[in-house]
XYZ file of C-alpha atoms in Angstrom:
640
model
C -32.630 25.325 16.533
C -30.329 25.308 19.659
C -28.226 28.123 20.181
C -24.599 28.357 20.132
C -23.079 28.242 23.154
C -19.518 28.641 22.376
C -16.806 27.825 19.958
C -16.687 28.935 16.092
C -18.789 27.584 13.283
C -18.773 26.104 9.972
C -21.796 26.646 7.269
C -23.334 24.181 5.734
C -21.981 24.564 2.012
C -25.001 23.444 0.192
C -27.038 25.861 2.841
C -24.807 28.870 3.133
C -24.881 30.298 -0.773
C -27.055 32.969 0.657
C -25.566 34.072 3.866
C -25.168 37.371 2.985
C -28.132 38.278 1.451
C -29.559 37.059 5.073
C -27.248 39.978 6.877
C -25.417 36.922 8.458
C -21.726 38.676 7.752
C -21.620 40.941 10.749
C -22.649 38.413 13.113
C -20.254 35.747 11.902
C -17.595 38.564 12.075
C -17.003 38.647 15.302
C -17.057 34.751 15.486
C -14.209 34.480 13.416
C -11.949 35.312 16.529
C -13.243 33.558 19.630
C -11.107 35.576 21.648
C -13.019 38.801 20.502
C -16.594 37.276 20.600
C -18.739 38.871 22.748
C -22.003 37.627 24.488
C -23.972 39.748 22.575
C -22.553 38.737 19.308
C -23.871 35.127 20.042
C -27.383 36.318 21.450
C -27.801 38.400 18.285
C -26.336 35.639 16.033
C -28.653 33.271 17.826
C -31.458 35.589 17.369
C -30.899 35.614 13.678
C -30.840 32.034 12.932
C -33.940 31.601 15.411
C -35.724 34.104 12.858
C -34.241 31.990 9.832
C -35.928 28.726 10.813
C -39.622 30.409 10.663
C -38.301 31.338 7.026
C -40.953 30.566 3.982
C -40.508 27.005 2.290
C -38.095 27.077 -0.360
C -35.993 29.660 1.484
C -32.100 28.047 2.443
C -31.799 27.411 5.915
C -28.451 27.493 7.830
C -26.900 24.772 9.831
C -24.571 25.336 12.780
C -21.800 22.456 13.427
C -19.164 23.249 16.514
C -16.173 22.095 15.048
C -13.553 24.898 15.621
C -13.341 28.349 15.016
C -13.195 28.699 11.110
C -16.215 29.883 9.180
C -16.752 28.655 5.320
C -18.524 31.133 3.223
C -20.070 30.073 -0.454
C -18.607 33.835 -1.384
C -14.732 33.681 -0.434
C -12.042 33.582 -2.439
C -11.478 29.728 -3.839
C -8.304 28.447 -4.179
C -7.250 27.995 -7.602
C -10.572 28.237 -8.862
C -11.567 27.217 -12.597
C -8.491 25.806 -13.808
C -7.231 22.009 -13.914
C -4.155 20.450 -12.651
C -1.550 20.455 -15.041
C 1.170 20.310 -12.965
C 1.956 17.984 -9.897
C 4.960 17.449 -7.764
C 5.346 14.161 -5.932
C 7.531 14.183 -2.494
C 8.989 10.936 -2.237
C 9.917 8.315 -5.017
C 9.647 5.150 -2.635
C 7.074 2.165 -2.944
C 3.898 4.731 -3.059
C 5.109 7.850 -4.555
C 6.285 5.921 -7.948
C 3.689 3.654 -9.008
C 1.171 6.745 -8.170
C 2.622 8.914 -9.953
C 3.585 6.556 -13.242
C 0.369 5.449 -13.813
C -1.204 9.131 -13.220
C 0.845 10.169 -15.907
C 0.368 7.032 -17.728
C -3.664 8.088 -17.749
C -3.477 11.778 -17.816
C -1.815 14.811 -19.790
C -0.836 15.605 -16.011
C 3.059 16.132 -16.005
C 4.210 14.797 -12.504
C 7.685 15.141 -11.626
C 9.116 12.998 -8.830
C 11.357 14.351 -6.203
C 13.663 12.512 -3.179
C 16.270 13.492 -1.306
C 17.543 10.630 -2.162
C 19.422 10.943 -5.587
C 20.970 7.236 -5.933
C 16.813 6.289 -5.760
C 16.515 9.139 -8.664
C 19.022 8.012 -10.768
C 17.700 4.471 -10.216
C 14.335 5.524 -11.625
C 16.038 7.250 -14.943
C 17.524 3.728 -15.797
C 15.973 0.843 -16.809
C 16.624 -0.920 -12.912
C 13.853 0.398 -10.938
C 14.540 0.683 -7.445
C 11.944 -1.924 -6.709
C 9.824 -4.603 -8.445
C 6.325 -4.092 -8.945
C 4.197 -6.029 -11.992
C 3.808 -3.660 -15.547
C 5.601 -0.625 -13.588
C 8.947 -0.717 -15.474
C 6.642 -0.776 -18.677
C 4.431 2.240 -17.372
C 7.688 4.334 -16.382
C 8.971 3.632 -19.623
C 6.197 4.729 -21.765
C 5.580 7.780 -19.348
C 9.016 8.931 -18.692
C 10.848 8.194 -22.022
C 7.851 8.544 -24.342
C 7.211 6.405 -27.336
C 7.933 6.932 -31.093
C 5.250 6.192 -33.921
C 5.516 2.265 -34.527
C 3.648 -0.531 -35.921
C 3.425 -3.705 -33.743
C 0.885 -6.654 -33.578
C -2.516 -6.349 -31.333
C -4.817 -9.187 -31.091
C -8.598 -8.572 -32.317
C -11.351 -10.860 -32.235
C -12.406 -11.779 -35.730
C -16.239 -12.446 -37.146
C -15.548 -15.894 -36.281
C -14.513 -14.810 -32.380
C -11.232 -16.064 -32.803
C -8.303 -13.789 -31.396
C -6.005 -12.981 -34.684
C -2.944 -10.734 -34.807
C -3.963 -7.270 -36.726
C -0.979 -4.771 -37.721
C -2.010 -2.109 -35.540
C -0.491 2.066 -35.830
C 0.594 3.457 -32.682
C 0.490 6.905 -32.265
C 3.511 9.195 -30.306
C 3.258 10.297 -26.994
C 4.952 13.046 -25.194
C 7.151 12.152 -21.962
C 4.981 13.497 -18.802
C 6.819 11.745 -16.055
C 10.377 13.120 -14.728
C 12.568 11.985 -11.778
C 14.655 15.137 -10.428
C 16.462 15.876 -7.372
C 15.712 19.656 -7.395
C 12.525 19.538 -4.858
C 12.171 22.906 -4.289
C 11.987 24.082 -8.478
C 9.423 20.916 -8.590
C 7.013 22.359 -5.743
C 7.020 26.125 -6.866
C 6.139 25.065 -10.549
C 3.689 22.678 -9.607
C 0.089 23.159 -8.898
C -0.524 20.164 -6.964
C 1.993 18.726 -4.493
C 1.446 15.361 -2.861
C 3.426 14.140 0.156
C 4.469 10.409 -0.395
C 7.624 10.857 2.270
C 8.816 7.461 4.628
C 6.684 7.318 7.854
C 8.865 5.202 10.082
C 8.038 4.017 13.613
C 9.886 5.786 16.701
C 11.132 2.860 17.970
C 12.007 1.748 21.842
C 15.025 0.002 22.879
C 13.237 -3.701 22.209
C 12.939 -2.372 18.623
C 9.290 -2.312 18.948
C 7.000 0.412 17.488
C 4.427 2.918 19.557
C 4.338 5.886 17.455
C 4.988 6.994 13.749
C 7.931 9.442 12.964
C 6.867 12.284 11.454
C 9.478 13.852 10.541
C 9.747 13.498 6.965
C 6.319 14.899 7.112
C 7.358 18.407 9.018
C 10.758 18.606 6.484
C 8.686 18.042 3.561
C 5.531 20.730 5.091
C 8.594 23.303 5.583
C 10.140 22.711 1.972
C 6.721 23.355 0.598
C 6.241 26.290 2.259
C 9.620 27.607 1.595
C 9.506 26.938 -1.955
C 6.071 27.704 -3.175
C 5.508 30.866 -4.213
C 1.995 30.572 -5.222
C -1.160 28.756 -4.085
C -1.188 25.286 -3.965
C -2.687 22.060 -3.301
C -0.916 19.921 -0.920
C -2.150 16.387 -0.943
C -0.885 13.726 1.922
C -0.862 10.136 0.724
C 1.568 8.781 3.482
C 0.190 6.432 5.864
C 0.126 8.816 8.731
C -2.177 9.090 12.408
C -4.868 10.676 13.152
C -4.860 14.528 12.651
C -1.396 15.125 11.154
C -3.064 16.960 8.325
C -3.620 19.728 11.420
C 0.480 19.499 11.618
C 0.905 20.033 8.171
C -1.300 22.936 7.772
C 0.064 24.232 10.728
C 3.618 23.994 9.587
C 2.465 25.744 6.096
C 0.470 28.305 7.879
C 3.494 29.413 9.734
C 6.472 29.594 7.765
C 4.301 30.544 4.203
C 5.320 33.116 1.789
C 3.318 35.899 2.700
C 0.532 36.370 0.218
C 0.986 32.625 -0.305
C -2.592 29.972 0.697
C -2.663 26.397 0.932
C -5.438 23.547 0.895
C -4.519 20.401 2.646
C -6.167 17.554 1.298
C -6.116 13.582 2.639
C -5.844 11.059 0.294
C -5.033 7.989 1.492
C -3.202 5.237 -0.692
C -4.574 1.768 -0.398
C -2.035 -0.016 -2.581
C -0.877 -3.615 -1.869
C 2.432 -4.839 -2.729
C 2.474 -7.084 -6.014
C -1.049 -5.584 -7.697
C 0.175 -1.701 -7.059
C -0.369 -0.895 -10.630
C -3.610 -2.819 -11.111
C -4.664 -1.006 -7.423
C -4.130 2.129 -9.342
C -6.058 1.734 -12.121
C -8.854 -0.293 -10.655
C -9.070 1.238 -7.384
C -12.103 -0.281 -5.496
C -12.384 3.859 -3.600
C -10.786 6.803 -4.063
C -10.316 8.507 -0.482
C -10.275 12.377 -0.603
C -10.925 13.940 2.536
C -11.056 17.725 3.111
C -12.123 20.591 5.006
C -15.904 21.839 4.328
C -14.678 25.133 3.400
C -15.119 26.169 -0.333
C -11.460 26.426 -0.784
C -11.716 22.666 0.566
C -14.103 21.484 -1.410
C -12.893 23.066 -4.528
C -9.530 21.418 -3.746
C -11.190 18.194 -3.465
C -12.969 18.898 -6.890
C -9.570 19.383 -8.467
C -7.968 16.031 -7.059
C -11.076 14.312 -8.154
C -10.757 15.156 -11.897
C -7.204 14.021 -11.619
C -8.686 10.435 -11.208
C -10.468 11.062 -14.331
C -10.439 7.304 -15.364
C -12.112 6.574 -12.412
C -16.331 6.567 -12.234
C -17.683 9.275 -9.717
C -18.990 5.958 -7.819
C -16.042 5.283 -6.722
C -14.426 8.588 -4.769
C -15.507 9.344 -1.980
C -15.123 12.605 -0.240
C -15.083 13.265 3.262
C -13.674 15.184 5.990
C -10.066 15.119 6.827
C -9.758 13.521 10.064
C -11.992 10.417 8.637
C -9.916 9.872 5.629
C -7.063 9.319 7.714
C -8.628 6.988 10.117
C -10.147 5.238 7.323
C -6.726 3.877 6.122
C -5.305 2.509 9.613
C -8.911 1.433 10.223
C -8.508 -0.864 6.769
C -5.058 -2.194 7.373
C -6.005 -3.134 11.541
C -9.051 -5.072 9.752
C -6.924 -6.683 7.490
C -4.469 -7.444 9.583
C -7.051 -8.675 12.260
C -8.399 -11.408 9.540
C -4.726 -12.997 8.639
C -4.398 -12.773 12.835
C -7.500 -14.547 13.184
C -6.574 -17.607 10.760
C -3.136 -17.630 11.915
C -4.811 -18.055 15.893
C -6.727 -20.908 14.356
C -3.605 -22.689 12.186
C -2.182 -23.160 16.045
C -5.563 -25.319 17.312
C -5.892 -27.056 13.748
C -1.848 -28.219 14.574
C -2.787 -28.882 18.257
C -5.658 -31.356 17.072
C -4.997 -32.942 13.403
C -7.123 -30.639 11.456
C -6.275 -29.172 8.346
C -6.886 -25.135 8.585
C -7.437 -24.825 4.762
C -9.738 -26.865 5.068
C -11.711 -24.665 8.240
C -10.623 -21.350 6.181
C -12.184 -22.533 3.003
C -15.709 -23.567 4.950
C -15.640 -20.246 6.641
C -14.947 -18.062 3.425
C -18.112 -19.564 1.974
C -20.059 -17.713 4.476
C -20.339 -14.022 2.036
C -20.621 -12.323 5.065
C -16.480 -13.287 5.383
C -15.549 -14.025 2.522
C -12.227 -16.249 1.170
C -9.824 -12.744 1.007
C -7.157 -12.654 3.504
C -8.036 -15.815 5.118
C -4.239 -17.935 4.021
C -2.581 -19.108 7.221
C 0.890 -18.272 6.798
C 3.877 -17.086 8.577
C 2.349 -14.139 9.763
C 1.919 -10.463 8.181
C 4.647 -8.278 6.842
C 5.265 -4.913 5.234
C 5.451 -0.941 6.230
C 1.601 -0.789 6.749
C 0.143 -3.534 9.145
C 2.315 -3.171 11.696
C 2.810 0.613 12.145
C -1.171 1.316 11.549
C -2.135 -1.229 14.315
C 0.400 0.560 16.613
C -0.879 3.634 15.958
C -4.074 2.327 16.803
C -2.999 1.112 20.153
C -1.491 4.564 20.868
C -4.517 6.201 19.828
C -6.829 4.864 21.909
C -4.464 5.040 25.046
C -4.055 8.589 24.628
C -8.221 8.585 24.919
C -7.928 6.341 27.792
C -9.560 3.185 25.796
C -7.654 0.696 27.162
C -10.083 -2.198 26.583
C -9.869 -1.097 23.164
C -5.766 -0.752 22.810
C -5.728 -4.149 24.303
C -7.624 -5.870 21.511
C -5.503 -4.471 18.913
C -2.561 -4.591 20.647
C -3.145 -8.750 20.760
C -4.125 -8.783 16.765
C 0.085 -7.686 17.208
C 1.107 -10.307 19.541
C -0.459 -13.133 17.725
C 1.531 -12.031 14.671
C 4.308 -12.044 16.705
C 3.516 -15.313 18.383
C 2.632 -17.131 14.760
C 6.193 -15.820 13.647
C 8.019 -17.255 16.475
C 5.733 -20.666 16.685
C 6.838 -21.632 13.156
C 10.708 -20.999 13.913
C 10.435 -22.923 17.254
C 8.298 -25.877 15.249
C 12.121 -25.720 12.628
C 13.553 -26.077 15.922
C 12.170 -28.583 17.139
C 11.693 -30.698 14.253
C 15.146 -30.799 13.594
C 15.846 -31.873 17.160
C 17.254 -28.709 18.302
C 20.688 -29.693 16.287
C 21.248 -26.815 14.140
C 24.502 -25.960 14.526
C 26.970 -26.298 11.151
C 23.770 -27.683 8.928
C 22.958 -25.779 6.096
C 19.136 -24.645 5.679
C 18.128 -23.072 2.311
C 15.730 -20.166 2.880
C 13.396 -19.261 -0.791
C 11.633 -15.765 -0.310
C 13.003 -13.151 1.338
C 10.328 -10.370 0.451
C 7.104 -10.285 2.974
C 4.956 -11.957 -0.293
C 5.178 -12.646 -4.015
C 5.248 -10.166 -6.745
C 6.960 -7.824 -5.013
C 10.300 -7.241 -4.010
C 9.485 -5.355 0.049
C 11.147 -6.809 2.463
C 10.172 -4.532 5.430
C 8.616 -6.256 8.068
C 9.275 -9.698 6.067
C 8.776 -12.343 8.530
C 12.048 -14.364 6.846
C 13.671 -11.780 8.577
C 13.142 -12.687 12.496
C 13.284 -16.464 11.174
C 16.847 -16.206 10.069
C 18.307 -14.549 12.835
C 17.136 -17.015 15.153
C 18.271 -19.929 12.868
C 21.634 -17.741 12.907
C 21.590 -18.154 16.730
C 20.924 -21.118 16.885
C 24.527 -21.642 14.788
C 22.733 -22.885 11.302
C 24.763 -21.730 8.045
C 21.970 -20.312 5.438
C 21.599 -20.030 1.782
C 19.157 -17.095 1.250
C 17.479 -16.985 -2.359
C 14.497 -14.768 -3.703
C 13.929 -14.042 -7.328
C 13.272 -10.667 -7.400
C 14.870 -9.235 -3.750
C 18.270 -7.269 -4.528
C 21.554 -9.008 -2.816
C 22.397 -5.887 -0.905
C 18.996 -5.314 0.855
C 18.876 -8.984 2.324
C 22.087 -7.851 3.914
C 21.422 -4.860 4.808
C 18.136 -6.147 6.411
C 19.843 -8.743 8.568
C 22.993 -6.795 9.118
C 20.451 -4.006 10.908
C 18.182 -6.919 12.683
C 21.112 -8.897 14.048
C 23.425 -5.744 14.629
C 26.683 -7.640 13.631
C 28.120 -7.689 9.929
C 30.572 -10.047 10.806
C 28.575 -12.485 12.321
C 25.988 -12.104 9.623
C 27.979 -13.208 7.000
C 29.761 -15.710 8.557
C 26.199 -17.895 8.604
C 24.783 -16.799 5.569
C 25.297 -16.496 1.731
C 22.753 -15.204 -0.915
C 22.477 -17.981 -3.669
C 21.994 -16.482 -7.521
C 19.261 -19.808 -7.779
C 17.069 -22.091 -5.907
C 18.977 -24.625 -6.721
C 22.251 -23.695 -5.718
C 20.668 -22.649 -2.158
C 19.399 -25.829 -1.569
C 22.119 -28.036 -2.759
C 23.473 -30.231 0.255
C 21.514 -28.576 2.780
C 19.320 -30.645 5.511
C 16.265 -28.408 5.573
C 14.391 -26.089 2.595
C 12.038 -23.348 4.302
C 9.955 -21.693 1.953
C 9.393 -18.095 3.157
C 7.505 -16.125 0.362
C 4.707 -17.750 -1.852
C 6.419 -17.363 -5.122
C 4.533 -19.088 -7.851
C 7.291 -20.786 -9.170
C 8.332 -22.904 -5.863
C 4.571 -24.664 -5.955
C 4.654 -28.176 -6.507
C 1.209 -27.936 -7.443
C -0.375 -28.589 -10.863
C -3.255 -25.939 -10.017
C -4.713 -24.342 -13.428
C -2.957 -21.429 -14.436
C -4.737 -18.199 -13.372
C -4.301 -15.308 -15.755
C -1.826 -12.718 -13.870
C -2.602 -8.673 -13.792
C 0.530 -8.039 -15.626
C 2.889 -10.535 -17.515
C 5.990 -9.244 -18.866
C 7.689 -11.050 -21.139
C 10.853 -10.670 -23.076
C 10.393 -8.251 -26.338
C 11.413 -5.326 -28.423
C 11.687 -1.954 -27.560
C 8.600 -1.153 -29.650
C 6.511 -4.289 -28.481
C 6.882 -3.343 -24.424
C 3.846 -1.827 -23.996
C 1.811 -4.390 -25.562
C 2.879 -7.437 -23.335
C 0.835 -5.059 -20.554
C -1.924 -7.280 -20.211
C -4.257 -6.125 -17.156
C -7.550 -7.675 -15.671
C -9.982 -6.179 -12.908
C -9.321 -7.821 -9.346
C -11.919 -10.400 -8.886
C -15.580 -9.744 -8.178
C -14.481 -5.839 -9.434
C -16.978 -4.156 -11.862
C -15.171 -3.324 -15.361
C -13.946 -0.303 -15.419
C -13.849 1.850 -18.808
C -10.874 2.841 -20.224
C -10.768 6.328 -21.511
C -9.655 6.501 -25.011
C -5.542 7.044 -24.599
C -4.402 8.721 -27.806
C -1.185 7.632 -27.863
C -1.499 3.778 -26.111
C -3.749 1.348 -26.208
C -3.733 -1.394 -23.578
C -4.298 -5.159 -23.773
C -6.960 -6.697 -21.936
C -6.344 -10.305 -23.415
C -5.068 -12.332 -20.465
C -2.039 -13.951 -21.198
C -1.146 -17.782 -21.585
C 1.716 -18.065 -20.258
C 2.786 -20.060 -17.446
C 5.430 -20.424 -14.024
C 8.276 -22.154 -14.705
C 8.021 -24.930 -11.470
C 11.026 -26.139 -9.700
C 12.022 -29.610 -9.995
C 11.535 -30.748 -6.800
C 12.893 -34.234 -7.526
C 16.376 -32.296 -8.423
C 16.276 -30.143 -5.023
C 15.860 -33.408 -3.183
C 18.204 -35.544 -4.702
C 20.540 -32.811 -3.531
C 19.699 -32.475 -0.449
C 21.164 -34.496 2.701
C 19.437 -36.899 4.706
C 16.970 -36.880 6.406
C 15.699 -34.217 4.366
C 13.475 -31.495 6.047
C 11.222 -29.386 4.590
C 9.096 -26.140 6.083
C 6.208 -24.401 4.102
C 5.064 -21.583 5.704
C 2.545 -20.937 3.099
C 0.488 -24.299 2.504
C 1.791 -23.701 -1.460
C 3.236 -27.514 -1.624
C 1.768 -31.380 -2.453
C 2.905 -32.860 0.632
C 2.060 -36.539 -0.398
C 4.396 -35.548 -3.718
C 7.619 -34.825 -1.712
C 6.942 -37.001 1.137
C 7.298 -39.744 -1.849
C 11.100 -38.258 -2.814
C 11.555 -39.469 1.394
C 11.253 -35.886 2.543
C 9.487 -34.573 6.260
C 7.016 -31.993 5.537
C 5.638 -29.381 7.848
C 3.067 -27.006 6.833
C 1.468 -24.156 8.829
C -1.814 -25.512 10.115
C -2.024 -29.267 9.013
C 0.018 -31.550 11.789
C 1.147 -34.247 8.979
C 4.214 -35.904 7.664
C 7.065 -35.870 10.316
C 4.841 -34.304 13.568
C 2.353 -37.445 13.064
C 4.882 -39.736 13.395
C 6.180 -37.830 16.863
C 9.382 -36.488 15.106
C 8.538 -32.481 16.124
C 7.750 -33.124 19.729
C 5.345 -31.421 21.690
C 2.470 -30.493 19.368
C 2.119 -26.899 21.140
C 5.589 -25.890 19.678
């Protein structure tokens, strides 16, 4: 064994349940403190464990890791030892911190209450208008946070013949277990779990471009805890956040603690996309919990663990803290890496005549790639790719990696480059002449089924259409009026100007009436020309009684996923019969006929027949396929 030359030490915890039996204490004492060790402490400590490696077979052995100066005995107090979470508190009520905690509740007896400074967002999640869209989570809120009477409605069972058949079906009562409240500090001293699902913005420079990630929500949310709780707790951070801030937070909690009071940081890192949050949530393909390898630690982690209870054992992971949190920007720079990659080759296939679905498709064959993530589009959106890649970039500057910053600094660029090539190629095609033509923008959000528009990539598109003196009609089906203005308003800095050049239509067809170009922005379903069969979706919500809500939630396991068991809800059952119902289509004959001539349109996601609308005497340009109008020389240069 080699001997410790400096620094503190952590125990094995499968090795250290009989440390003190082995007359370990006194020596590990005086390590506790490295400013009080003492040369012979070490010598004699060394001496010790020299004399446990000769021990008999059978006998535990002891393991020495330098990691810092905190020592993890099998026989200290644990942190909230024996009994289950009952209570949690959630910090934040945004895109993370509600789905997570509805469909917790939703699977659990837990009772979650969700807190925000914000109160508008709070009284937003009492109602029946959810701040945001997500698929099945108005229906899971509803059953979690109003509760649901004793009813009778119609399930579908498979009869001896196989067939599906309606069957009058008793549903039981359940008990509301989700709340929305505005009094943070009475939520985190009755709860026994608190997780941190708080905004992390980027600091941004004067060219409104990101290095770092703000962490300030993070610090006001550590001191609130530590002001508020007056026992011990479980703090749980769920943010996207860099590496180590789980140090700041236990830091923050350490210091400014009610004395008496202990707390066990735990990292458990959400891996939610926007559209399939809910199914995310309850089919997760891992469940992330980092921790410290202290027995209050892993007891912690033990706890968090059973509040997954419907998911198998297979599929959480534990680790140490530091990994867990790299392990989330490490999946969102590989993700964003793949839709930079395809993007980088939509450019060539436009430069040369080649069709990049085509090229994408061939490549995804290979299992070793796979078909996931591998869409040319307009480039990636959202809160996550962005801000984990630049945290990437910082990180491995601050460790002098600059090869390595480099490469993921130009996965960025080529985003940024894709965004700006497919603006330029509007440009261009329409001979730079924008100035008093109306162009009809559909999708504002940064993809379908959801209703974020951080990040969305129709954002930098229409302010330089804007600048280039085009008049906009703006229309997505499930983005709120006021954010598309407030979005623009804060990219182009000037209200006035703003809404001078644009208006928000209530319909696609009233945005594209009598315009001269349609650019299709988001990959809504519903502006596909395409007669593709109809894939059954996660969650389909139709329109139905109070006491029928629950059982339009129809939910399937993401492709190539395992079936997961349901445990048996008492007072729900769920459907897994995939519905039949279909996208209502627009009428693409109607748009054109409206539009004027010649009649432009700009898919940014590959989502339309070409040969279709090119018939109704339209110019199509896709992303990665140069056809229609750039064949026949209309777009110029083909590098645009």
């Amino acid at each position: 064994m080699e001997p410790v030359t400096g620094g503190a030490i952590y125990l094995d915890h499968a090795c250290a349940q009989t440390t003190q039996d082995q007359g370990l204490e006194p020596y590990l004492t005086n390590l506790r403190n490295p400013d009080e060790e003492s040369g012979s402490s070490k010598s004699a400590l060394n001496n010790k464990l020299d004399d446990n490696d000769s021990s008999e077979e059978g006998q535990t052995s002891v393991t020495l890791h330098q990691l810092d100066f905190e020592v993890s005995l099998e026989n200290e107090p644990v942190l909230l030892k024996g009994e289950k979470v009952r209570k949690i508190a959630c910090m934040g009520a945004g895109f993370v911190g509600g789905p997570t905690s509805a469909v917790i509740a939703f699977m659990s007896d837990i009772e979650i209450t969700v807190v925000d400074v914000d109160k508008e967002r709070i009284v937003a999640w009492n109602s029946d208008n959810l701040p945001f869209f997500e698929p099945g989570l108005c229906e899971i809120v509803a059953a979690t946070r109003d509760g649901k009477r004793d009813s009778t409605s119609l399930r579908h069972r498979r009869s001896d013949e196989g067939k599906m058949r309606p069957v009058p079906t008793r549903d039981k009562s359940r008990q509301p277990n989700l709340f929305f409240s505005a009094d943070i500090l009475q939520a985190i001293e009755d709860a026994d779990m608190i997780i941190i699902c708080v905004n992390t913005p980027m600091n941004l420079k004067a060219d409104r471009t990101g290095s770092t990630t703000n962490l300030d929500f993070i610090e006001a949310a550590a001191r609130m805890i530590a002001k508020a709780a007056k026992s011990d707790k479980i703090v749980v951070e769920k943010s996207t956040v860099p590496h180590k801030t789980a140090d700041l937070i236990r830091e923050i909690l350490s210091n400014d603690a009610v004395p008496g009071v202990s707390f066990e940081v735990l990292s458990n890192p959400e891996f939610l996309a926007a559209g399939t949050a809910v199914r995310d949530l309850m089919y997760p393909d891992r469940v992330i919990i980092g921790s410290t390898s202290t027995s209050n630690g892993l007891e912690a982690a033990r706890k968090l663990a059973e509040v997954y209870s419907w998911v198998p054992q297979e599929r959480i992971v534990k680790m140490d803290l530091w990994s867990a949190e790299l392990s989330k920007l490490a999946a969102n720079a590989l993700l964003a890496q793949r839709v930079s990659s395809v993007n980088a080759l939509s450019a060539i296939c436009e430069a040369t005549g080649i069709d990049v679905k085509e090229v994408s498709y061939a490549c995804g064959l290979d299992p070793r790639i796979g078909h996931s993530m591998l869409k040319a589009g307009p480039g990636f959106g959202g809160s996550c790719f962005q801000k984990d890649l630049s945290n990437l970039v910082y990180l491995s500057e601050s460790l002098r990696l600059f090869e390595v910053a480099n490469y993921w600094q130009a996965v960025i660029n080529i985003n940024e480059f894709q965004k700006n090539r497919f603006t330029s190629r509007i440009i261009s095609c329409m001979h730079h002449n924008l100035a008093g033509k109306k162009i009809a923008v559909l999708g504002f959000a940064f993809k379908k089924d959801t209703s974020d528009t951080r990040e969305s990539p129709a954002i930098l598109l229409t302010s330089k259409l804007m600048s280039e003196g085009a008049q906009l009609a703006i229309y997505d089906p499930r983005v709120k009026e006021m954010q598309i203005w407030d979005e623009l308003v804060t990219c182009v800095g000037d209200e006035s100007h703003v809404k001078s050049h644009v208006e928000i239509s209530k319909s696609a067809y009233q945005a594209c009436a009598s315009s001269s170009a349609v650019v299709i922005m988001t990959n809504w379903d519903e502006f596909s020309n395409k007669m593709e069969p109809h894939k059954p979706k996660v969650f389909s919500i139709g329109k139905t009684t109070s006491n029928q809500k629950l059982q339009q939630v129809h939910q399937m396991p993401a492709e190539n996923q395992t079936p997961m068991s349901m445990p048996p809800l008492e007072n729900i059952e769920i459907s897994l019969i995939p519905t039949q119902e279909t996208c209502l289509r627009l009428n693409w004959g109607r748009i054109a006929s409206g539009m004027r001539k010649p009649r432009y349109i700009f898919d940014a996601h590959n989502m339309l027949d070409a040969k279709k609308l090119e018939a109704l005497d339209c110019h199509v340009e896709t992303i990665g396929k140069a056809h229609g109008s750039q064949e026949r020389g209309l777009c110029g240069s083909r590098s645009s």
